[in-house]
Short mmCIF file of C-alpha atoms and ligand atoms in Angstrom, two decimals:
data_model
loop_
_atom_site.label_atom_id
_atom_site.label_comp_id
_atom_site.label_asym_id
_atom_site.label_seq_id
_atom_site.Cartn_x
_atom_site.Cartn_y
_atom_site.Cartn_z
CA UNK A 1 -123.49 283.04 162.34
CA UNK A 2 -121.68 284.36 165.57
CA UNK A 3 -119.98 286.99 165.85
CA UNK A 4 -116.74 287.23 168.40
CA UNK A 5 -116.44 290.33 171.16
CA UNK A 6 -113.67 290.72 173.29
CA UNK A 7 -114.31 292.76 175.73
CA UNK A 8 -112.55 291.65 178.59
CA UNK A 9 -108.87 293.14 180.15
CA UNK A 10 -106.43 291.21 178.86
CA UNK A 11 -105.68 290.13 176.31
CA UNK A 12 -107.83 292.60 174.63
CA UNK A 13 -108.60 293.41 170.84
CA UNK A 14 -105.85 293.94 168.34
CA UNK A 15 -106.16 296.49 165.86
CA UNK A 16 -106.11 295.00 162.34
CA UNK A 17 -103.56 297.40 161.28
CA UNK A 18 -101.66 296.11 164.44
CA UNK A 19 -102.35 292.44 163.45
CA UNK A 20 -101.67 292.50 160.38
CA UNK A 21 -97.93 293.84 161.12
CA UNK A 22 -97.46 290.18 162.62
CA UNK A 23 -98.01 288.62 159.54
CA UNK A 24 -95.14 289.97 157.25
CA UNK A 25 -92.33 288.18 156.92
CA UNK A 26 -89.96 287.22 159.97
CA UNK A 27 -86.90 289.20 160.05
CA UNK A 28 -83.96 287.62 161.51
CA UNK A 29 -83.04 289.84 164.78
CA UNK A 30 -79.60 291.12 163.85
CA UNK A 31 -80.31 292.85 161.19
CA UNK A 32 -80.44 296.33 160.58
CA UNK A 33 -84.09 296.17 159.36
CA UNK A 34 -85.18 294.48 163.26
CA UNK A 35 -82.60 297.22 165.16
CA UNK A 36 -84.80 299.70 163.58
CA UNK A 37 -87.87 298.27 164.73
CA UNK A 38 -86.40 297.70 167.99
CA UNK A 39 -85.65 301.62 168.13
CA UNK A 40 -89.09 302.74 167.43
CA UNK A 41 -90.44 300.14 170.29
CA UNK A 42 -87.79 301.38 172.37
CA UNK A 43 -88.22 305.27 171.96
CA UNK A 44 -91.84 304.72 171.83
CA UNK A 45 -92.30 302.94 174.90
CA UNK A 46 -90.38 305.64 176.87
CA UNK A 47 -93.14 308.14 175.40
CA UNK A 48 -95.83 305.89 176.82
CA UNK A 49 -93.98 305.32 180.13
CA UNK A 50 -93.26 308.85 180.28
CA UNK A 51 -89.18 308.31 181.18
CA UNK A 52 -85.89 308.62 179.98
CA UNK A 53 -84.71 305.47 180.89
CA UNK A 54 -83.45 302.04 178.94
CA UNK A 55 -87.10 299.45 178.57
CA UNK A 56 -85.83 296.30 178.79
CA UNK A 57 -88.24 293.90 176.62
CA UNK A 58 -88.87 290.21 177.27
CA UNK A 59 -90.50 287.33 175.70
CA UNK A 60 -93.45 286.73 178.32
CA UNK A 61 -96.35 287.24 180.04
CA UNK A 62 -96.80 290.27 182.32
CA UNK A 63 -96.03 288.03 185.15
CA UNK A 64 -92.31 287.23 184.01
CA UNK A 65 -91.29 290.91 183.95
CA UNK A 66 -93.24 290.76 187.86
CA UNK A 67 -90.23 288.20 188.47
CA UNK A 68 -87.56 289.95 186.53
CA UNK A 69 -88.30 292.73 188.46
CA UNK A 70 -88.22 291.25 191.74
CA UNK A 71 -84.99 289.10 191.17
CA UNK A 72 -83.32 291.96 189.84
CA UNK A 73 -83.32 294.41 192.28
CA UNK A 74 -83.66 291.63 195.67
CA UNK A 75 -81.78 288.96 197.74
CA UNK A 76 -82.83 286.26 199.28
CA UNK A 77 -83.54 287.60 202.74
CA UNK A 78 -84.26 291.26 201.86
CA UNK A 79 -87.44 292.55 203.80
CA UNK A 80 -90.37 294.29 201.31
CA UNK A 81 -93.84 295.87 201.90
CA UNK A 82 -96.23 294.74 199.82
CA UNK A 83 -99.48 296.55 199.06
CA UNK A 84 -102.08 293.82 198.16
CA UNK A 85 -105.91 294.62 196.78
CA UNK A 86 -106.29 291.65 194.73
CA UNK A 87 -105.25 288.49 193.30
CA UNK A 88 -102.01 290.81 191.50
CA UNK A 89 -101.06 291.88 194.76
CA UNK A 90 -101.23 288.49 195.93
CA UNK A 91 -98.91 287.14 192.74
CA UNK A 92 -96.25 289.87 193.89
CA UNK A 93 -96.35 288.45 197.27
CA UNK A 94 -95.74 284.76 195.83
CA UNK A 95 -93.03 285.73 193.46
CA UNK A 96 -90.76 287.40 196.39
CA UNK A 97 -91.59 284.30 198.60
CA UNK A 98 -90.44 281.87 195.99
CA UNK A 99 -86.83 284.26 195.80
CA UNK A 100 -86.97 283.83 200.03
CA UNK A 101 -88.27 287.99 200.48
CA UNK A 102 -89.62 288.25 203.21
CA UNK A 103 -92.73 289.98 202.75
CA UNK A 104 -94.37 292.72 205.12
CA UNK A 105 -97.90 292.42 203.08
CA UNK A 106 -100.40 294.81 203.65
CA UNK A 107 -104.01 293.63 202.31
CA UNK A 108 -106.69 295.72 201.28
CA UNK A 109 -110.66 294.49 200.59
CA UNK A 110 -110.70 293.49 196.87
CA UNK A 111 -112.22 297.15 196.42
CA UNK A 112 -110.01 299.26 198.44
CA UNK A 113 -107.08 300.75 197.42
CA UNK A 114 -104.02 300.55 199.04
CA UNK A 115 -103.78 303.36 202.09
CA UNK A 116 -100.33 305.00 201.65
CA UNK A 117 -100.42 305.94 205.20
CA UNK A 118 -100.19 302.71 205.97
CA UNK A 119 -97.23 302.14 203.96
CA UNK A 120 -95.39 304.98 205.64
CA UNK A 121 -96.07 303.45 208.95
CA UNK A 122 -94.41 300.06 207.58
CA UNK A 123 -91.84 301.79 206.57
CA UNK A 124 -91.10 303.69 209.56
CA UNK A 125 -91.23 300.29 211.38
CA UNK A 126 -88.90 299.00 209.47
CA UNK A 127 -86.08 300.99 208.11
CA UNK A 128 -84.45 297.80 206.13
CA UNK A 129 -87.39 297.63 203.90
CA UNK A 130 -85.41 297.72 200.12
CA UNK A 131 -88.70 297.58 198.38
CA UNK A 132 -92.40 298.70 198.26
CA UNK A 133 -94.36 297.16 195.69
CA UNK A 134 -98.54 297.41 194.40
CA UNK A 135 -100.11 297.76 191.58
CA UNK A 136 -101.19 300.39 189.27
CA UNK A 137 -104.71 298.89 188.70
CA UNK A 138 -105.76 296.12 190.09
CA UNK A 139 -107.24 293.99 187.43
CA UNK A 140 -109.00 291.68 189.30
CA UNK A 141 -110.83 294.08 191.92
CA UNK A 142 -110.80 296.75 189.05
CA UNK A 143 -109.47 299.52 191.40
CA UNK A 144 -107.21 302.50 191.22
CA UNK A 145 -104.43 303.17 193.56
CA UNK A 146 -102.35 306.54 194.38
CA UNK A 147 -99.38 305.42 192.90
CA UNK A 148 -98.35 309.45 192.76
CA UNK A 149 -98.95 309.44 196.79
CA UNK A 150 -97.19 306.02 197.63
CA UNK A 151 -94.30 307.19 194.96
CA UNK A 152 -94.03 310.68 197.25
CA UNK A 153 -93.18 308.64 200.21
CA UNK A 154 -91.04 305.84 198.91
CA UNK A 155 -88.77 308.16 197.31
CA UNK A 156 -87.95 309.94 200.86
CA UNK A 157 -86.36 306.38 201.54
CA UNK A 158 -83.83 304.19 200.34
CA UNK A 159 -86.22 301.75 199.60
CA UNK A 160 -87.30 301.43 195.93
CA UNK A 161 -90.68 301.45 194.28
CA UNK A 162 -91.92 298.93 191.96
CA UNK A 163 -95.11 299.61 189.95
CA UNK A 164 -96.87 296.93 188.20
CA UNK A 165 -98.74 298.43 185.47
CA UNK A 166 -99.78 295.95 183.15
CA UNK A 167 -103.11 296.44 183.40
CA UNK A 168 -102.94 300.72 183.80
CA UNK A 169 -100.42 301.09 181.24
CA UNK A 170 -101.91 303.50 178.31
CA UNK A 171 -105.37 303.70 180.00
CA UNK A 172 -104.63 305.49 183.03
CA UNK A 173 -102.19 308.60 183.63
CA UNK A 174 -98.27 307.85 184.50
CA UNK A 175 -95.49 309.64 184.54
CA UNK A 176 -92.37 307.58 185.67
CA UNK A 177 -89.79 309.93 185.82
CA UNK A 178 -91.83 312.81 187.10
CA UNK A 179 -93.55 310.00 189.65
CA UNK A 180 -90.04 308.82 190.42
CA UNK A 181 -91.39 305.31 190.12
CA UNK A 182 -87.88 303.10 190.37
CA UNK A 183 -89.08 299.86 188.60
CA UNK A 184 -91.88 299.85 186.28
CA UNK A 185 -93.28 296.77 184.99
CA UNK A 186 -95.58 296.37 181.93
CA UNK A 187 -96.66 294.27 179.12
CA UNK A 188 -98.05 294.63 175.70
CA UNK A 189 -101.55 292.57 175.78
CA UNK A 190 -103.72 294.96 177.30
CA UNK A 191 -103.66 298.57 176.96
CA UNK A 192 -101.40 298.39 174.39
CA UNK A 193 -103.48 296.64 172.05
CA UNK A 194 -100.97 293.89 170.78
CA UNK A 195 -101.30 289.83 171.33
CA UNK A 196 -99.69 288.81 174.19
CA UNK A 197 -96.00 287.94 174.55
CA UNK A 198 -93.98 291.17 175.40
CA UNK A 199 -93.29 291.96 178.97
CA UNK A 200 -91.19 295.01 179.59
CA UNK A 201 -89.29 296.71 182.53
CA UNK A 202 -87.87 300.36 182.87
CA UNK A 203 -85.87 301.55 185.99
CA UNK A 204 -84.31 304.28 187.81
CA UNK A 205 -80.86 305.09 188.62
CA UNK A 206 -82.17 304.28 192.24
CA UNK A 207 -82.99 300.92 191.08
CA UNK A 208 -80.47 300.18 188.93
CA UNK A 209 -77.76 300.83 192.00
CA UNK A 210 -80.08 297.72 193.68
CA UNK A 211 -79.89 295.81 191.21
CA UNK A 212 -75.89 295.70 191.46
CA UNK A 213 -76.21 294.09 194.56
CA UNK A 214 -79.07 291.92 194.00
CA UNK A 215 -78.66 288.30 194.67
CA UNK A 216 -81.66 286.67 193.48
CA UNK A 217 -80.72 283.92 191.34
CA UNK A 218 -81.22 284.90 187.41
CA UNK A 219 -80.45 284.46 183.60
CA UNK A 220 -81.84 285.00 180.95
CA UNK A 221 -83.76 287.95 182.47
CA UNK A 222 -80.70 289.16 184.16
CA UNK A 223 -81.11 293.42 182.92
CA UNK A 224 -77.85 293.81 183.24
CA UNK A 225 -77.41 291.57 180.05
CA UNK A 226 -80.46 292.62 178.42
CA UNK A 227 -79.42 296.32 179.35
CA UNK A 228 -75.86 296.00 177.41
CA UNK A 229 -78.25 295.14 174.35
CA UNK A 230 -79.96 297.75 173.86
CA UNK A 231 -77.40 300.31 172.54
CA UNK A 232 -76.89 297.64 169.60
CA UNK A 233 -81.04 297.60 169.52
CA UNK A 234 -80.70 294.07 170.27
CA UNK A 235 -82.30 291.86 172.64
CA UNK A 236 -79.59 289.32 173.34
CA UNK A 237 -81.45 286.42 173.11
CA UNK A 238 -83.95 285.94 170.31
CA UNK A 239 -87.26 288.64 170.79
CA UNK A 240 -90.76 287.84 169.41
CA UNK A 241 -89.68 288.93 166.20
CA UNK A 242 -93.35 289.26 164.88
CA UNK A 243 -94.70 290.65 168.08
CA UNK A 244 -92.10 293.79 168.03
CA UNK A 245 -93.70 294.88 164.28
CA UNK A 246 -97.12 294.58 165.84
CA UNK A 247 -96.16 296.95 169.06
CA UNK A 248 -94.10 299.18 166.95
CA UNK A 249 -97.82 299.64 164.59
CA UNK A 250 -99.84 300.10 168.00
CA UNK A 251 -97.44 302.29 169.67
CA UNK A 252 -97.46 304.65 166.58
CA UNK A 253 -101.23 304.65 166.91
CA UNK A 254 -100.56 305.35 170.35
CA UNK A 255 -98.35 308.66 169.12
CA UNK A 256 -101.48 309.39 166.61
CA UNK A 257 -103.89 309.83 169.21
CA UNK A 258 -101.36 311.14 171.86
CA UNK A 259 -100.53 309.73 175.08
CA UNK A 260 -103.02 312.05 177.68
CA UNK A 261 -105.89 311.60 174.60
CA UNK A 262 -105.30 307.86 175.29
CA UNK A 263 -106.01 309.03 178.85
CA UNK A 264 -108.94 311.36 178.45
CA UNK A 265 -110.90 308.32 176.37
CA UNK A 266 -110.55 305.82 178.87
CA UNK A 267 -111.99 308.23 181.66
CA UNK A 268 -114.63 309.16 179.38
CA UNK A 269 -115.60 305.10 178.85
CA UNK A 270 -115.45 304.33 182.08
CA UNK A 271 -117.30 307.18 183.74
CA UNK A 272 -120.25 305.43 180.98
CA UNK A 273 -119.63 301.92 181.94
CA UNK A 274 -119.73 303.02 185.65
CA UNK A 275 -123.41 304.99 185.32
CA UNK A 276 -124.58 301.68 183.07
CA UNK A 277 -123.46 299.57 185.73
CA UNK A 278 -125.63 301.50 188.21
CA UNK A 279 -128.24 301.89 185.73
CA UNK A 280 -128.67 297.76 185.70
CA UNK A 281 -129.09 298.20 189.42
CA UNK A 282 -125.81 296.88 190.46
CA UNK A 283 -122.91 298.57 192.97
CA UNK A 284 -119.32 298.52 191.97
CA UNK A 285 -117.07 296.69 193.23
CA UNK A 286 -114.31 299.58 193.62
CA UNK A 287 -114.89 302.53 195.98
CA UNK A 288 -111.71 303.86 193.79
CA UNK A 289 -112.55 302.30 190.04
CA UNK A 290 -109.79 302.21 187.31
CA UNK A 291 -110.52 304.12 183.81
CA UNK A 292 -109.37 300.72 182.31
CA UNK A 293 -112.21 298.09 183.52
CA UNK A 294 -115.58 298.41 185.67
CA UNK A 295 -116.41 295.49 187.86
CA UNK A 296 -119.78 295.18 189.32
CA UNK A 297 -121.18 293.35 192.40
CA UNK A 298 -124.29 290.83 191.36
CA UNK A 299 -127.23 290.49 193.59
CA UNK A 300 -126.72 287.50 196.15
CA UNK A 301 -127.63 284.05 194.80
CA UNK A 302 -127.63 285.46 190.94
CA UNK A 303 -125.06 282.77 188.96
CA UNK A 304 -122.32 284.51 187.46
CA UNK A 305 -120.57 281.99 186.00
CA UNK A 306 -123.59 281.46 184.09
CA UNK A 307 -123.96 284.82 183.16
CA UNK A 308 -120.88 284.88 181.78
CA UNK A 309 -121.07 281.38 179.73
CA UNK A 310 -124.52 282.47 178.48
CA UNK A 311 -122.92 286.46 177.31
CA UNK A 312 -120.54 283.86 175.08
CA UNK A 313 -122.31 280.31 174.16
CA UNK A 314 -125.22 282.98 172.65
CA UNK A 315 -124.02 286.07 171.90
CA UNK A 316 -120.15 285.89 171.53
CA UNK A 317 -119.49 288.48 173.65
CA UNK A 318 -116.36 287.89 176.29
CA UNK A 319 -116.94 289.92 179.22
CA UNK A 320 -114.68 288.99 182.87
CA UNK A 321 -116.03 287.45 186.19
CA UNK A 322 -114.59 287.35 189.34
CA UNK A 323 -111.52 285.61 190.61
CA UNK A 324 -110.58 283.50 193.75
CA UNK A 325 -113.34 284.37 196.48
CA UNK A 326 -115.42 287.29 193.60
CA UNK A 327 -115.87 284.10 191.40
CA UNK A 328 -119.54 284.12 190.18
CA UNK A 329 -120.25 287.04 192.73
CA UNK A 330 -119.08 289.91 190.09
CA UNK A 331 -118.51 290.68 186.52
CA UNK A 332 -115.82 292.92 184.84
CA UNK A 333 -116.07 294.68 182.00
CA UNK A 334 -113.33 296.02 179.99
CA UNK A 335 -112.67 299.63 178.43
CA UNK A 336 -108.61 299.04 177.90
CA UNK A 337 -107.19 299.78 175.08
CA UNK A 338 -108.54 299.54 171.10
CA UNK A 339 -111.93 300.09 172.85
CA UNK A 340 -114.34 302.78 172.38
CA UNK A 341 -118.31 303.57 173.33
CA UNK A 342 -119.84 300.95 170.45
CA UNK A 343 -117.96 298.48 172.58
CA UNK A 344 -119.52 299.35 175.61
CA UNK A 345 -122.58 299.44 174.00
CA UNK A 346 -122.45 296.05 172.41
CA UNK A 347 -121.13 294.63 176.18
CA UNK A 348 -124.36 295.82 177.82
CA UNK A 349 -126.85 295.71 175.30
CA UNK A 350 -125.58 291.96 175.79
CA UNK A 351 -125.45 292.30 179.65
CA UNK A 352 -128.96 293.65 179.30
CA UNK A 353 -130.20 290.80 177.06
CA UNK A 354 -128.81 288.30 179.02
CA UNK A 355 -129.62 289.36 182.69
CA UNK A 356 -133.50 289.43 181.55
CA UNK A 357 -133.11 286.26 179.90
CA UNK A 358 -132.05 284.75 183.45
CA UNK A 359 -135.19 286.54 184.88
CA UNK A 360 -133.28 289.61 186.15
CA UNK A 361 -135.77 292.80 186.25
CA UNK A 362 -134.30 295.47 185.31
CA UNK A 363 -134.73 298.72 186.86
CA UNK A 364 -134.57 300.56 183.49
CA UNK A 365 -134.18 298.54 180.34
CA UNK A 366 -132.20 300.13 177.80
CA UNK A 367 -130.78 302.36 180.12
CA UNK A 368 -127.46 300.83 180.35
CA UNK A 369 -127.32 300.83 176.71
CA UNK A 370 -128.01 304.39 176.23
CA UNK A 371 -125.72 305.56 179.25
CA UNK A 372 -122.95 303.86 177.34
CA UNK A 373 -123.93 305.28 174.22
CA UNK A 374 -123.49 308.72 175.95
CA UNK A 375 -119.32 308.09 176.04
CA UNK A 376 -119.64 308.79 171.93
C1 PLP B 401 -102.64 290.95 183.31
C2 PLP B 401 -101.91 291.44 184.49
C3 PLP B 401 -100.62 290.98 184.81
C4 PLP B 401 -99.90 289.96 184.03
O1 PLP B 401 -100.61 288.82 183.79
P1 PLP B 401 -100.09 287.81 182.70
O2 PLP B 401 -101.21 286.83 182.59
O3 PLP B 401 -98.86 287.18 183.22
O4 PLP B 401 -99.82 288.60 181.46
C5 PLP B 401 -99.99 291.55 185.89
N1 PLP B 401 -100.57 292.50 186.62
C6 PLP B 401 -101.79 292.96 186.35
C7 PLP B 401 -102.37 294.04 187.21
C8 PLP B 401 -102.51 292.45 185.29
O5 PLP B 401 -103.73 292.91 185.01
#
């Protein structure tokens, strides 16, 4: 027999209590019962978000609230800065190209976090910038950026700030309103411990007076429509019925923990899963790590890949590699949302397994193991 650990950041694992919400009966969406369900997801995500403002929800991945966000608040035309440190960055800059943005993009090491200096220089440079965008976290370089510091800036110009946090969202601090974030884009597959399929988008008065004159071609993501919606707690096209019970179940246990103890565990994970790393001999990859994932740097040579496919094919545990040019060159291990230190424990104590297995010496064995153990 096998067992199955997910351990990787996003999706990640789904409470059963949070599951099991999914499999009750499908309510038809204009009904009272759903509007009520809608509420709590609604008021609920504003706690998590930290705002006042309308979320709109879609039916997607994060990446199609990325685009909603983009081709609601820009034309075709409209100059942005992008701050890129990995392959999210990267998507934002694709997504504006496709709407013909024209993209200032600043690029970071997979590693480094974006420099907001840098962005204030852009900006300075170019005084018809309407948007800044970056990430919260950086999945796929597993790094950290200043949102507060790039927010301070932005917000001393007309141009807007959008914030993907898809990855950040419940595991690391935010405060949108008190940030003054404009756009804020999220999902409900990682952090927020529900299967994929919910993408969501808040935004500020700032950005909502964009998005009136916003040209970008759009529908059925148009927030405008969506926006009218919610005061009926409708979505006005048809909403992952079964996925809204399962958020509404992991948002309350969200509420039961509370929002900045949320915080405080993922900080306390990762600052184990950073010391194991080390312990196993490896750097990290991030000289500014998230509290939602660790990524570490393999020795040169050592197969990754095969790493990874061994973790699995013997041990069924799902841990992350690398992407694009990291690919085989790191692994990524997740701490992000229904996670706590047994998780960590059983993600090394399979790291450790495996790594010796492939003729690895370790520096310390069982170190890792007991380093993680020290997050209980
Ligand atoms: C996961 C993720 C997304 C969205 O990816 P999807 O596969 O479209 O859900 C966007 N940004 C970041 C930083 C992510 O980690």
């Amino acid at each position: 027999m096998k067992k199955y650990y997910l351990i990787t950041p996003g999706p990640t694992p789904v409470p059963h209590r949070v599951a099991a919400r999914s499999a009750e009966p499908i309510l038809h969406h204009r009904t009272k019962e759903f509007g009520e369900i809608f509420k709590a997801v609604q008021d609920g995500m504003k706690y998590v978000i930290k705002t006042k403002q309308d979320v709109m929800m879609l039916a997607g991945s994060g990446t199609s609230a990325m685009e909603a966000a983009v081709v609601n608040t820009l034309s075709p035309g409209d100059h942005v800065i992008v701050g890129s440190m990995g392959s999210f960055g990267e998507r934002f800059i694709k997504i504006c190209e496709a709407f013909g943005v024209h993209v200032n993009a600043i690029r970071e090491e997979w590693g480094t976090p974006v420099n907001p200096a840098k962005i204030e220089d852009a900006l300075k440079k170019d005084p018809s910038v309407k948007a800044v965008l970056i990430q919260h976290t950086d999945t796929s370089s597993t790094t950290l950026n200043d949102v507060k510091a790039v927010a301070d800036i932005v917000s001393k110009t007309s141009a807007i700030l959008i914030v993907d946090s898809v990855s950040g969202l419940g595991g690391e601090e935010l405060h949108m309103d008190d940030w003054e974030i404009d756009v804020l884009v999220t999902g409900c597959q990682k952090g927020l411990m529900t299967a994929p399929g919910i993408a969501m988008v808040a935004m500020s008065d700032k950005a909502w007076a964009h998005h009136k004159n916003a040209k970008c071609p759009r529908f059925s993501v148009d927030f405008s429509i969506i926006r009218a919606a919610i005061k009926d707690n409708e979505t006005p096209w048809t909403p992952p019925v079964t996925l809204f019970l399962s958020l509404s179940e992991a948002i309350k246990m969200v509420r039961e923990e509370g929002i900045e103890n949320t915080w405080a565990r993922h900080k306390k994970l990762s600052a184990a899963a950073r010391a194991a790393v080390q312990a196993l001999g490896f750097q990290l990859l991030s000289s500014r790590p998230a509290n939602v994932l660790t990524g570490a740097i393999l020795p040169a040579g050592f197969d990754g890949t095969l790493l990874l496919r061994k973790m699995l094919d013997e041990h069924g545990v799902s841990i992350a590699g690398g992407q694009e040019h990291l690919k085989g060159k790191i692994f990524r291990i997740a701490h992000m949302g229904y996670m706590n230190a047994f998780d960590l424990m059983i993600g090394f104590g399979a790291l450790e397994k495996t790594l010796t297995d492939m003729g690895y010496k370790l520096p310390e064995p069982g170190k890792a193991i007991k380093l993680a153990q020290s997050a209980l």
